[in-house]
Coordinates of C-alpha atoms in Angstrom, one line a residue:
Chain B
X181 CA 0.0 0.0 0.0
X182 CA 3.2 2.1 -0.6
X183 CA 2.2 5.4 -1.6
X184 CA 5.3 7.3 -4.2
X185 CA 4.8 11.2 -5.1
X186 CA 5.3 11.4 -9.0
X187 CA 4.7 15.1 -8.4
X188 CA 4.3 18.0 -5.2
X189 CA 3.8 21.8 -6.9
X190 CA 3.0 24.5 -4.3
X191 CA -0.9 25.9 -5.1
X192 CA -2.8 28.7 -3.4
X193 CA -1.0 27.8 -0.3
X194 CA -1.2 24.2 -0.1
X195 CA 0.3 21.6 -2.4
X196 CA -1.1 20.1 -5.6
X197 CA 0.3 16.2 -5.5
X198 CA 0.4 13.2 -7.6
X199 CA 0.9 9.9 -6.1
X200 CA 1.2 6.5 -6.9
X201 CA 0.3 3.4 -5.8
X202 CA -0.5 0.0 -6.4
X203 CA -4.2 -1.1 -6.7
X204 CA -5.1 -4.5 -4.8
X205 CA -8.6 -4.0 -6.4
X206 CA -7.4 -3.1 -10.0
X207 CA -4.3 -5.2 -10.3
X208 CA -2.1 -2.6 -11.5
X209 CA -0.6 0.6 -10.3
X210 CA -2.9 3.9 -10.1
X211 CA -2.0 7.5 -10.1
X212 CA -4.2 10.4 -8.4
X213 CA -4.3 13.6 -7.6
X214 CA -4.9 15.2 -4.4
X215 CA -4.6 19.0 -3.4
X216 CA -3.5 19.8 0.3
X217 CA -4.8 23.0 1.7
X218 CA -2.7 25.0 3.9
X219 CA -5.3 23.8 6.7
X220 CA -4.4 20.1 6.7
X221 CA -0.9 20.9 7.8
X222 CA -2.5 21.6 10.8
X223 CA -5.3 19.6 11.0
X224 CA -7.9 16.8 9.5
X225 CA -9.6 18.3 6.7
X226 CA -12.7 16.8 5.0
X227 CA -12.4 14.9 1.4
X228 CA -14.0 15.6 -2.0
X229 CA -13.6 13.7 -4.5
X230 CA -13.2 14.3 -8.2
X231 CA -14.3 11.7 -11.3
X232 CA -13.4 12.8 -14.6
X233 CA -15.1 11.5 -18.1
X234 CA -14.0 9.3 -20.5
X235 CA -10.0 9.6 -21.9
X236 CA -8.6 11.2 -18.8
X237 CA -6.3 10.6 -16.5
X238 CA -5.8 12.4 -13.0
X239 CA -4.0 15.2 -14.6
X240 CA -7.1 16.9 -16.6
X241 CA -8.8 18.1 -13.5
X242 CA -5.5 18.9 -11.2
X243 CA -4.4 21.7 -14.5
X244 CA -8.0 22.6 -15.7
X245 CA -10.4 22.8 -13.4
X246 CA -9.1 25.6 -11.1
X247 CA -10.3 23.6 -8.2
X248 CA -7.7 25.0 -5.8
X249 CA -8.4 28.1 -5.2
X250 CA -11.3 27.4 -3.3
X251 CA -10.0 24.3 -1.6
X252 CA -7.8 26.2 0.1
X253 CA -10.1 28.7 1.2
X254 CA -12.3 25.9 2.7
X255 CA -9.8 23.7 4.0
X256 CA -11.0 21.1 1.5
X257 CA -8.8 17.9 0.6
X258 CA -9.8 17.1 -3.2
X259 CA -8.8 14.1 -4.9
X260 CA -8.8 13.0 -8.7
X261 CA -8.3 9.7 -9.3
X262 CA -8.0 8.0 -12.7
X263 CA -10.6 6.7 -14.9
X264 CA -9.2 3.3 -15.4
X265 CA -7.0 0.7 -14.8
X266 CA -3.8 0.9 -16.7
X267 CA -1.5 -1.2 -18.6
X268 CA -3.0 -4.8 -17.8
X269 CA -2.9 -5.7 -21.0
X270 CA -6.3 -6.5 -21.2
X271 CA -7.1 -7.9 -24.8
X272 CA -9.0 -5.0 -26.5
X273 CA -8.6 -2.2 -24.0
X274 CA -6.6 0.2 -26.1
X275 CA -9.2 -0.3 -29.1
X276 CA -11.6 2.2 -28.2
X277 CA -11.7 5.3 -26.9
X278 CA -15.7 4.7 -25.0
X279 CA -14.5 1.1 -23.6
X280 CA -11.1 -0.2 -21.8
X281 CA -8.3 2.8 -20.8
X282 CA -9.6 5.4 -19.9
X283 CA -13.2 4.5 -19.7
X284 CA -13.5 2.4 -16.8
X285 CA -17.0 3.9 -16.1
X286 CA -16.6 3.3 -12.3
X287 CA -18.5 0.1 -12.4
X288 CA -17.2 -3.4 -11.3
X289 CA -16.9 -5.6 -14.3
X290 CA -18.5 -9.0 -14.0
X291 CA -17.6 -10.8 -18.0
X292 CA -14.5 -11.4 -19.2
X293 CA -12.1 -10.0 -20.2
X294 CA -12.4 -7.0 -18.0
X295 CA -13.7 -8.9 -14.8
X296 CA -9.9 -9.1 -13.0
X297 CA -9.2 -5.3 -13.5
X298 CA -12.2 -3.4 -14.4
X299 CA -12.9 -3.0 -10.6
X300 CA -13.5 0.9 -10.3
X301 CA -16.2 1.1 -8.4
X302 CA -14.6 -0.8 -5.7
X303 CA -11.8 0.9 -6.0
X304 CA -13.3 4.5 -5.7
X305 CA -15.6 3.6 -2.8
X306 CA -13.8 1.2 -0.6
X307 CA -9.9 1.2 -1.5
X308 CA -8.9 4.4 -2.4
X309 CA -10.9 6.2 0.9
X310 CA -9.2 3.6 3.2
X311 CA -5.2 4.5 1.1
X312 CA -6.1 8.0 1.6
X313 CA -7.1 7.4 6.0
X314 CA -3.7 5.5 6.0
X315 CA -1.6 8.3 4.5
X316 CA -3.5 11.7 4.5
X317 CA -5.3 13.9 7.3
X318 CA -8.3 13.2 6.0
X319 CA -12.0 12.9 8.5
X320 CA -12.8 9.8 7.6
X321 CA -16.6 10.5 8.6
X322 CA -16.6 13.4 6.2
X323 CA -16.3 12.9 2.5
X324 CA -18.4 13.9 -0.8
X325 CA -18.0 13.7 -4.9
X326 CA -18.5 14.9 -7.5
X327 CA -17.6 14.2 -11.1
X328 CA -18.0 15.2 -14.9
X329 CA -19.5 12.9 -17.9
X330 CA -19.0 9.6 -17.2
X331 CA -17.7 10.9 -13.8
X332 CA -20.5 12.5 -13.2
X333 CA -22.3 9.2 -13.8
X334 CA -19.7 7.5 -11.8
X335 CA -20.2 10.5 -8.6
X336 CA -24.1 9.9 -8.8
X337 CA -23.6 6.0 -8.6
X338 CA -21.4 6.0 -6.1
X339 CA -23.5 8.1 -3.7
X340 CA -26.6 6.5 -4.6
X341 CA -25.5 3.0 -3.7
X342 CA -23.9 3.9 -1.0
X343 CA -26.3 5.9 1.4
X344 CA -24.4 8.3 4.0
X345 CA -21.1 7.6 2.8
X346 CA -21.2 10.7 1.2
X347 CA -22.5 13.8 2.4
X348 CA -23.1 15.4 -1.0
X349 CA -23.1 14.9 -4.6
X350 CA -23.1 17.2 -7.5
X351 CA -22.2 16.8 -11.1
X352 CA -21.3 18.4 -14.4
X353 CA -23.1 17.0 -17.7
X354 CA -23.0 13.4 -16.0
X355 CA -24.5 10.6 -17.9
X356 CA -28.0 10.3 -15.9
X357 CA -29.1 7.3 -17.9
X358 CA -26.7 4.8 -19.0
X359 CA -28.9 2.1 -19.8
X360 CA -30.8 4.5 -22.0
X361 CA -27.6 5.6 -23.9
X362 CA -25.2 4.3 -26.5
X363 CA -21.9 5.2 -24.5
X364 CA -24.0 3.1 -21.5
X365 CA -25.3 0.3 -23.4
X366 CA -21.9 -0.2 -25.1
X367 CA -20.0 -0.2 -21.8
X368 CA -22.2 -1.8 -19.6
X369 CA -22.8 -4.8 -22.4
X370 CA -19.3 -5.3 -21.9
X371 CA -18.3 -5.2 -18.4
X372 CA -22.0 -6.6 -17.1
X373 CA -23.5 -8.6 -19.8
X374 CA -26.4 -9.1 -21.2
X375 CA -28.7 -9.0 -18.1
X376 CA -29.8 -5.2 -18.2
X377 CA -30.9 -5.9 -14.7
X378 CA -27.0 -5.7 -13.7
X379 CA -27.0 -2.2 -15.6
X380 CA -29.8 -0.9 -13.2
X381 CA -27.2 -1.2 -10.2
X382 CA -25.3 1.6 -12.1
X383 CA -27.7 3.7 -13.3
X384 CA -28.8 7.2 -11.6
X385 CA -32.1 7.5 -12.3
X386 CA -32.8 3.8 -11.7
X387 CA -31.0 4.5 -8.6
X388 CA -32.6 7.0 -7.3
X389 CA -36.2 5.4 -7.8
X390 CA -35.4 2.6 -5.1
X391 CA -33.2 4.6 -3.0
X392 CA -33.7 5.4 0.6
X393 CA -31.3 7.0 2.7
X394 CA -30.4 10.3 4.4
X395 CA -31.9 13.6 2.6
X396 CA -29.9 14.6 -0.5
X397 CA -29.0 17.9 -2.1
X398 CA -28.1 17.5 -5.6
X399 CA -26.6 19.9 -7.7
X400 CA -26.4 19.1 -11.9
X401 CA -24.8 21.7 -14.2
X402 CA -25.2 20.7 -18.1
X403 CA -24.1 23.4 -21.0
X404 CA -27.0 23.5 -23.6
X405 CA -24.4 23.5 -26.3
X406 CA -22.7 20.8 -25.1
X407 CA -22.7 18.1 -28.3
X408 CA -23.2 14.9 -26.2
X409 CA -26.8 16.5 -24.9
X410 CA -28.4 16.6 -28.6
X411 CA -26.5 13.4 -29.0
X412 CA -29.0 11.9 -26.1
X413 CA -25.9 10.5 -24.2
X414 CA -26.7 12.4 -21.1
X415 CA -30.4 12.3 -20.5
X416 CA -30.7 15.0 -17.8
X417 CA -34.3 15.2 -18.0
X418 CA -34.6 11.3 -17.2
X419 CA -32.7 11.9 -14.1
X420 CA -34.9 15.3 -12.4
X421 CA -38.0 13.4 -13.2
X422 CA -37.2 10.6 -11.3
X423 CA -36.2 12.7 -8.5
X424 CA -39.4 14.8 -8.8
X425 CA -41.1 11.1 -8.2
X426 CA -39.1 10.4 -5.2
X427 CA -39.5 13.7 -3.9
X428 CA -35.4 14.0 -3.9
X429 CA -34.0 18.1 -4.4
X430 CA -32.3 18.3 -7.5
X431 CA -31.3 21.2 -8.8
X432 CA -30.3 20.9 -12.4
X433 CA -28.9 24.2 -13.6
X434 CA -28.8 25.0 -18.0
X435 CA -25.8 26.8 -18.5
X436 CA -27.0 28.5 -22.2
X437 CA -24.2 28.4 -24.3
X438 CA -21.6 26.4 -22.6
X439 CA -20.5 23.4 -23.9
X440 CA -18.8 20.0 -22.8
X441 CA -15.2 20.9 -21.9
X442 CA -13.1 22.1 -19.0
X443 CA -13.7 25.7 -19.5
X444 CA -17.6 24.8 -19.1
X445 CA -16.2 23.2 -15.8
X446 CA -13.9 25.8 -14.6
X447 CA -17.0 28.4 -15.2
X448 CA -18.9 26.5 -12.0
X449 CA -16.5 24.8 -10.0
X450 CA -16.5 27.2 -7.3
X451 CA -20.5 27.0 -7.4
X452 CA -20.0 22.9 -6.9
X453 CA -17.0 23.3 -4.0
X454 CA -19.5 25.9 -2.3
X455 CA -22.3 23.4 -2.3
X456 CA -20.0 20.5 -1.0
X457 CA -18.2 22.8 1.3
X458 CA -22.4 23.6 3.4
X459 CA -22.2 19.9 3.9
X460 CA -18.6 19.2 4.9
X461 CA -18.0 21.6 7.1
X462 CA -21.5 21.7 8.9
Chain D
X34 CA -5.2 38.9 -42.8
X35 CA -8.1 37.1 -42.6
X36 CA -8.7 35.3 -39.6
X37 CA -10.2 31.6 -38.9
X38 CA -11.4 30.7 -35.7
X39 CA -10.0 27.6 -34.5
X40 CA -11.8 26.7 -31.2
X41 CA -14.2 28.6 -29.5
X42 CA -15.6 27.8 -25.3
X43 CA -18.1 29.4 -23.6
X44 CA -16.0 30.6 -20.2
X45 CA -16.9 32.9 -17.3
X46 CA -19.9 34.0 -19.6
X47 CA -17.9 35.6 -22.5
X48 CA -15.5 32.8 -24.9
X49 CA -12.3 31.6 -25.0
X50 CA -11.4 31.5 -28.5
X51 CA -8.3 30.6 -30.4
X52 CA -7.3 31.7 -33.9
X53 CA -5.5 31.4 -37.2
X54 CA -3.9 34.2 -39.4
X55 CA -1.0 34.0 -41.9
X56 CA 1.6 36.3 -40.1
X57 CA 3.5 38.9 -42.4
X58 CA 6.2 39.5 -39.5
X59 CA 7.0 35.4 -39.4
X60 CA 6.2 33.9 -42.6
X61 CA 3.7 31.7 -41.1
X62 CA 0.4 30.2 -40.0
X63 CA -0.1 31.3 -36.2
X64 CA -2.0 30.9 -33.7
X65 CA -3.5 33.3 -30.8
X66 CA -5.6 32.3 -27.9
X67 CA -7.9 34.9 -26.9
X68 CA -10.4 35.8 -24.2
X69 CA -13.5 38.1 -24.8
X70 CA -15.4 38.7 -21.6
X71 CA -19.1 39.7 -21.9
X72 CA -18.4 43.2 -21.5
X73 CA -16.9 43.2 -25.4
X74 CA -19.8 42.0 -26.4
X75 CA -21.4 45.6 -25.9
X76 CA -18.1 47.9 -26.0
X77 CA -14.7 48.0 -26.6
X78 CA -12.5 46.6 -24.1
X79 CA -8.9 47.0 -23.1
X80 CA -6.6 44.0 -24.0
X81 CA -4.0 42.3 -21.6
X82 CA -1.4 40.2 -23.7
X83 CA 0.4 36.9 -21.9
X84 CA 3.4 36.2 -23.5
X85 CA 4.4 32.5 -22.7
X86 CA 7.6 31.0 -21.6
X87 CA 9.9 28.2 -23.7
X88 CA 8.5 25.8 -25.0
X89 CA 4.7 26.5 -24.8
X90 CA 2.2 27.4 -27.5
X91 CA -0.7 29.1 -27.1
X92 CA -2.6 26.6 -25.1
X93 CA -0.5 26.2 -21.6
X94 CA -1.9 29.6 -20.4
X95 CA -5.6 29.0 -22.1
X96 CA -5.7 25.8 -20.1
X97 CA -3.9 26.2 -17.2
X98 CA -3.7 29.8 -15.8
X99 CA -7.3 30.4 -14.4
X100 CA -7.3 34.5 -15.7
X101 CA -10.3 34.2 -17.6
X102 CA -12.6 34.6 -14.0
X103 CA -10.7 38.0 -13.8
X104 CA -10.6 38.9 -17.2
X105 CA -14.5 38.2 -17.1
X106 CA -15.1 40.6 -13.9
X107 CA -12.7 43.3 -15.0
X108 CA -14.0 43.4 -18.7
X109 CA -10.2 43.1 -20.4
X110 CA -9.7 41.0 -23.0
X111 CA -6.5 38.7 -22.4
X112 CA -4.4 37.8 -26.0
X113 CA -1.9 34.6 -25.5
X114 CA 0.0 34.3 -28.8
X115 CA 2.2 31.4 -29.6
X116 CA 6.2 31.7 -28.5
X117 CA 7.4 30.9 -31.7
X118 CA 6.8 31.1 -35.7
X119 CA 6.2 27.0 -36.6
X120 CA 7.0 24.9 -39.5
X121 CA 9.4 27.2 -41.4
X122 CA 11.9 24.6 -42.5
X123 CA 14.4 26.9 -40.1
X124 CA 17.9 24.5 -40.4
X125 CA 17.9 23.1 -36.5
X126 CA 15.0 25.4 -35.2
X127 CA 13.6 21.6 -34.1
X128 CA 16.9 20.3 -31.9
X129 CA 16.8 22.4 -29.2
X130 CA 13.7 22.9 -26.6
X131 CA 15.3 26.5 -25.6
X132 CA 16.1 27.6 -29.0
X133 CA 14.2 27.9 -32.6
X134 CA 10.2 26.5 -32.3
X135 CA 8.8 27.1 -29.1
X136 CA 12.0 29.5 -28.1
X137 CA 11.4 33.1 -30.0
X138 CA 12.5 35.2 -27.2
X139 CA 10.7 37.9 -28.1
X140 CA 13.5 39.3 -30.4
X141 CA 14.1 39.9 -34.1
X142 CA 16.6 37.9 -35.2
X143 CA 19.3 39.5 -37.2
X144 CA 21.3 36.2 -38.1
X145 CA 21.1 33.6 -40.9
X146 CA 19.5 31.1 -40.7
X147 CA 17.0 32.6 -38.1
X148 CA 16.3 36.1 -39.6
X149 CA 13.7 36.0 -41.7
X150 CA 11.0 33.7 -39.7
X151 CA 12.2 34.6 -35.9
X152 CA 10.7 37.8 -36.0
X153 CA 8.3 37.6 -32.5
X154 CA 9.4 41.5 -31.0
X155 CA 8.0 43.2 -34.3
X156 CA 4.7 40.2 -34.2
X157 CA 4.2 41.1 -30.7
X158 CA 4.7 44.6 -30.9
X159 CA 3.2 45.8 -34.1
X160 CA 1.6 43.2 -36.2
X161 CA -0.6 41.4 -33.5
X162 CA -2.1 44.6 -31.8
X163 CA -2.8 45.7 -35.9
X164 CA -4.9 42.0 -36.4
X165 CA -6.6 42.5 -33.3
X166 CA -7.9 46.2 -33.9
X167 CA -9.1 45.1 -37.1
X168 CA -11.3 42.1 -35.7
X169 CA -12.1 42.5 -32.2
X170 CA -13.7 45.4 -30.1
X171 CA -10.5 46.1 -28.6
X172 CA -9.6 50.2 -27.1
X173 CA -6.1 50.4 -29.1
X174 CA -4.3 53.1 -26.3
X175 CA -5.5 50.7 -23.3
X176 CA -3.5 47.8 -23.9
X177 CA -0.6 46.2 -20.9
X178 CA 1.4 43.2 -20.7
X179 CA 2.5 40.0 -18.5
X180 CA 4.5 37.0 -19.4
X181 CA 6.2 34.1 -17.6
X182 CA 9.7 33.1 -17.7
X183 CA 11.0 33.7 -21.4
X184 CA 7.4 35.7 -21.5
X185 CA 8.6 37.7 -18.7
X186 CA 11.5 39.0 -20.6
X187 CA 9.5 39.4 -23.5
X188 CA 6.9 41.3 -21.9
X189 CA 9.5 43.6 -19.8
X190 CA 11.3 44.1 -23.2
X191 CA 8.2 45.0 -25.3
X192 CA 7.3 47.6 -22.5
X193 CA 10.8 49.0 -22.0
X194 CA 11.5 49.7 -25.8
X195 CA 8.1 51.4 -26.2
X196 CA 7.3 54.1 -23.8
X197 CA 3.7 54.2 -23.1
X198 CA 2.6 51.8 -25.6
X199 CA 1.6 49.5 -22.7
X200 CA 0.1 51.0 -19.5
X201 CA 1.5 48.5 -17.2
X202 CA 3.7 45.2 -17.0
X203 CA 4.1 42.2 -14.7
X204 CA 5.9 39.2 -14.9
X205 CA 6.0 35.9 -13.3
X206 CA 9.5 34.2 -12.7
X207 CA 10.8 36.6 -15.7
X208 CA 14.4 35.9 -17.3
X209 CA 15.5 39.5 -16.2
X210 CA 19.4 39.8 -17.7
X211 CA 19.5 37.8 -20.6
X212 CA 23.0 38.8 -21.6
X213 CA 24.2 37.1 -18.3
X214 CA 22.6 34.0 -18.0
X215 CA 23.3 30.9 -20.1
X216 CA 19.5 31.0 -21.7
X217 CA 20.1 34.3 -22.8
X218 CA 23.8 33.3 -23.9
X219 CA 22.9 30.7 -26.4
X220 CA 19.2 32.5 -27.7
X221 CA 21.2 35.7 -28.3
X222 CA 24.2 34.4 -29.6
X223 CA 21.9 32.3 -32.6
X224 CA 19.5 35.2 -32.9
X225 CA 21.6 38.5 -32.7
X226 CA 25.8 37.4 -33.2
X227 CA 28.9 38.1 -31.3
X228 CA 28.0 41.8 -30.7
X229 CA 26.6 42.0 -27.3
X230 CA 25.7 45.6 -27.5
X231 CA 23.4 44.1 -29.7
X232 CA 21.9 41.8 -26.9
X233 CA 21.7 44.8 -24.5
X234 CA 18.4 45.9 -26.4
X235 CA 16.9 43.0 -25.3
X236 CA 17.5 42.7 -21.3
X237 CA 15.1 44.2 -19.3
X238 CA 18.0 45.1 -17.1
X239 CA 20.1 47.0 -19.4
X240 CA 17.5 48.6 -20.7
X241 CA 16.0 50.0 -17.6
X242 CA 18.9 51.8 -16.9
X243 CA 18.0 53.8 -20.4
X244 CA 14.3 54.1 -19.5
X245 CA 12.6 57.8 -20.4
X246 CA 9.1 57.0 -20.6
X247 CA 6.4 57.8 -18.7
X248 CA 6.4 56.3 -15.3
X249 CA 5.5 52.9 -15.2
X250 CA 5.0 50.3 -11.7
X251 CA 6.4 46.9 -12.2
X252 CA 4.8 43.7 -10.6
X253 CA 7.2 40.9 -10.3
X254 CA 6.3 37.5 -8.8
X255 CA 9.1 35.1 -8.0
X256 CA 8.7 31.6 -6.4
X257 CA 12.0 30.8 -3.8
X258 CA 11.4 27.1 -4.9
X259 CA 11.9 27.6 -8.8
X260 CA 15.3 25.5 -10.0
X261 CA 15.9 27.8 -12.7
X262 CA 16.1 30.9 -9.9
X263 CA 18.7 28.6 -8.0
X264 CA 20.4 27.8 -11.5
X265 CA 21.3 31.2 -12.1
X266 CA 18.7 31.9 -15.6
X267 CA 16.6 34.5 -14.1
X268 CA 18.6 37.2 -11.7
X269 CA 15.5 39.0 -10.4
X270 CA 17.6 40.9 -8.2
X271 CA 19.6 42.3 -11.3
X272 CA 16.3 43.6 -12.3
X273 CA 15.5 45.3 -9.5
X274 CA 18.8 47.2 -8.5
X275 CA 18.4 48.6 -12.0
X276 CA 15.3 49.9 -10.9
X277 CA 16.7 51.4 -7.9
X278 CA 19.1 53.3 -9.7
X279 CA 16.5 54.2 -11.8
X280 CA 14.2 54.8 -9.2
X281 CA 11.6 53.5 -10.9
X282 CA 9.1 51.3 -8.5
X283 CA 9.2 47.7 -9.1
X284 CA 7.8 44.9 -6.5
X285 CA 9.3 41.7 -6.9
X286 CA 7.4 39.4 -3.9
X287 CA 9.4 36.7 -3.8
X288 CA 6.9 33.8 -3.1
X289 CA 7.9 31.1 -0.5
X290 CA 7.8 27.7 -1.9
X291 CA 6.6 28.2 -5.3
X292 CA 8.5 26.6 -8.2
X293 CA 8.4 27.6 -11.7
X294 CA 5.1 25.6 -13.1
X295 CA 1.8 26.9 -13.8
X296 CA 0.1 26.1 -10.5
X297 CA 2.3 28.9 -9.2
X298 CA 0.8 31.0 -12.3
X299 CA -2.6 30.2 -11.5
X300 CA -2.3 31.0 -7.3
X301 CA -1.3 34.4 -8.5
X302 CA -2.9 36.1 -11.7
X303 CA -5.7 37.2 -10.2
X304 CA -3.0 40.1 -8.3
X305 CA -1.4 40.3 -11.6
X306 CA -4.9 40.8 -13.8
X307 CA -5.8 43.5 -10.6
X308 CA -2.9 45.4 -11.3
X309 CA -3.1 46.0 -14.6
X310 CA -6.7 46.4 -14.4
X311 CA -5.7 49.6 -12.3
X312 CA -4.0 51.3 -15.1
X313 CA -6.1 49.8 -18.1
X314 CA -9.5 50.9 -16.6
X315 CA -7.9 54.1 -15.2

C-alpha cells in the first residue's frame, strides 16, 4: 500500500500532488491527484472527490479545473483519481476510446475480459478512501463527490448506492441514464453482460427510484451547447423526473451556451465546491 | 489577414477562442488564444497580452492559468499568442527545446538562418495589436502586458523599448538579464551574433537603466522554490537594483515555496490581472 509522489507543486497555499500506488482491487498501479490545503498541515480536513469523463487521466482536473483556489479557502482535501485501470494488458482495452483505458465507467466488471481489473467502483468507494485514511489527514466520517461525464455518472452512482457515505453529490453534464444511452449500453454490455438488470445497479435514475437514505441535495450543471446532450448521451431530463417522483431536491442548472469541456467546468466549479463545502463543514 | 477561428468555449460568460492568421512579420500560420469577456460583447474593451515561456504554444496559459474569471469581472480581454513562428523549415529550429520552435524570445533575429521567420518582437509589438484592432472590439491606447519566464523577458522588453505603448507590466518568474545567464547566452548568440551591444536591447536590465518613458509600476512575482532561480537563468535581483538606480518602483514578492510551473501562475494572476486592471480601466 506504498504510496510514491510522481509530483508536489505549491498551489494557493497548499500543495497540488500526484501519487502513486498500487491497486489491490485493480491489479495494476494507479495515479491520483490530491490537493492539500494549507489547513491540513495543521489539521484533518474533510475529502472531496473528483471523477473525470471518459480519456482522462488524473491530470485533466489537477491543471483545468481551477479547483484549488477554493479548496484552500475551505480547508478542502480534493482528490482526482484516474478513470481506469492501466497497462493490464487487457485484450482489446486500447481499441476504443468509450470502452477499456480510460473509460472504466466506475462500475465493477462481471464478463470477461475486464472482470480481474475493471474493478472501479470498488476501487473508488472502498480502496482508495481507506489509502487516503492511511496516508492523509483526512475525516474519515466526512467525504463527498463529485464528477463530470462519465464521472458524473460514476459520482451519482457511487453516492446512490452507498447511502451516508457521502455527504453530498453534484455533477457536471453526468450521464443520468446509462442504460438509455449508446456510450451506457456499449460499456455496460461489456463489463456486465447481457442481463440489463445488472445495468440498473449503475444507473442514476434507476437508482434514485429505489433509494432510501439520508436527505440529499443535488446539484447538476449541463451546457445546452454541449454536443453529447443533442447526441441523447446524457439524459438529464430522465434523471430530475425521477427525483421529482421520489421527492429528492435536485437542482439541475442549464448553462446556455456552454459546452462539454473544461472551460464549461472551470465556469462552476467554485459553485459545486461551495455546495460541497455547506455539507462538509457543517 | 483574414482570420479563422479555431476553437471557440463558452468561459466565465464571454468565450475563450483561439485563432488562425497567416503572419507577415514570421512567414507563417499562427495561432493566438484569446479571451473576450461579456463586456466586449457591448463595448470595446482593453486588452492584456500573456506572453508565454519556452517551450509553450498558445494553449498552456488557455488551459492552465485560471485569468479568464478576472478577465471576465474586469472586462479586459486577455491575447496569449504562440512563442514561436512553426514549421518554417528553419535548419535546427527543431533540436533544441530553448532555442528555434517554441524558443522566439521575443527578439528579431538579425542572423542567418534565423532572420527572416524569428521575428516575434515586431509580431508582438506591431503586427498582432494591428490583427486585433481590425477584428475584435479592442480600445487600441488601453493595452498592458504579463508573461512568464522567457514571457517575462518578453513582456519587460516590449514595455521598455516602447514608452507608453503599454500601460502597465508584470511578470511571473521573468528571465531579467539575458546577456548574463546561459538561456540568454545561447538564444542571443543564434539570434543577434557576437556583438553584445546588440543583446543589450533585449534585457530588461540594461534597458531600464535607459528608460525615459512615462512612469511605469512593475509587478514581479518570483517563487523561492523555482530551480531555474537557483540555477542562475533569471537574476531578479539584477532587475531590481536597476530599478533602484533608476528609481523606478518595481515589487518583486518573492513567493515562499513556489516553483516555476503553472500552478504557481494560476495562485497568482488574479493580483497580476488586478494590477493592470488599475492602469487599463484608469
Amino acid at each position: 500500500m506504498a504510496l510514491t509522489e510522481v509530483s508536489s507543486n505549491k498551489s494557493f497555499g497548499g500543495f497540488q500532488k500526484v501519487f502513486e500506488h498500487t491497486s489491490m482491487q485493480l491489479g495494476c498501479k494507479m495515479k491520483f491527484g490530491i490537493y492539500l490545503p494549507p489547513k491540513a498541515e495543521q489539521q484533518k480536513c474533510p475529502i472531496l472527490y473528483w471523477l473525470s469523463g471518459l480519456t482522462c487521466t488524473e491530470q485533466n482536473f489537477v491543471t483545468k479545473a481551477g479547483a484549488q483556489k477554493l479548496a484552500s479557502e475551505f480547508g478542502i482535501i480534493v482528490v482526482a483519481p484516474d478513470t481506469s485501470p492501466r497497462g493490464c494488458a487487457v485484450p482489446g482495452e486500447d481499441e476504443n476510446w468509450d470502452l477499456g483505458t480510460g473509460a472504466g465507467f466506475y462500475v465493477d466488471a462481471t464478463q470477461e475480459p475486464w472482470s480481474k481489473h475493471y474493478r472501479m467502483y470498488s476501487y473508488i468507494t472502498a480502496e482508495l478512501p481507506t489509502v487516503l485514511q492511511k496516508s492523509f489527514p483526512v475525516l474519515p466520517d466526512k467525504q463527498s463527490i463529485m464528477g463530470h461525464s462519465m464521472g458524473g455518472h460514476g459520482a451519482l452512482v457511487c453516492c446512490l448506492r452507498n447511502p451516508g457515505l457521502y455527504k453530498s453529490v453534484s455533477a457536471f453534464a453526468p450521464i443520468c441514464n446509462p442504460v438509455q444511452c449508446p456510450w451506457g449500453h456499449k460499456a455496460f454490455q461489456n463489463y456486465l453482460g447481457a442481463d440489463q438488470d445488472a445495468w440498473k445497479l449503475y444507473d442514476a435514475t434507476c437508482l434514485v427510484l429505489s433509494y432510501e437514505g439520508p436527505p440529499l441535495d443535488i446539484l447538476v450543471d449541463q451546457g445546452s451547447a454541449d454536443s453529447f446532450l443533442t447526441a441523447g448521451q446524457l439524459l438529464p431530463e430522465n434523471f430530475t423526473n425521477a427525483c421529482s417522483k421520489k421527492q429528492l431536491p435536485v437542482v439541475l442548472r442549464m448553462q446556455e451556451g456552454y459546452d462539454h469541456s473544461y472551460f464549461f467546468i472551470a465556469s462552476f466549479i467554485e459553485d459545486h465546491i461551495k455546495h460541497h463545502a455547506k455539507f462538509l463543514l457543517a
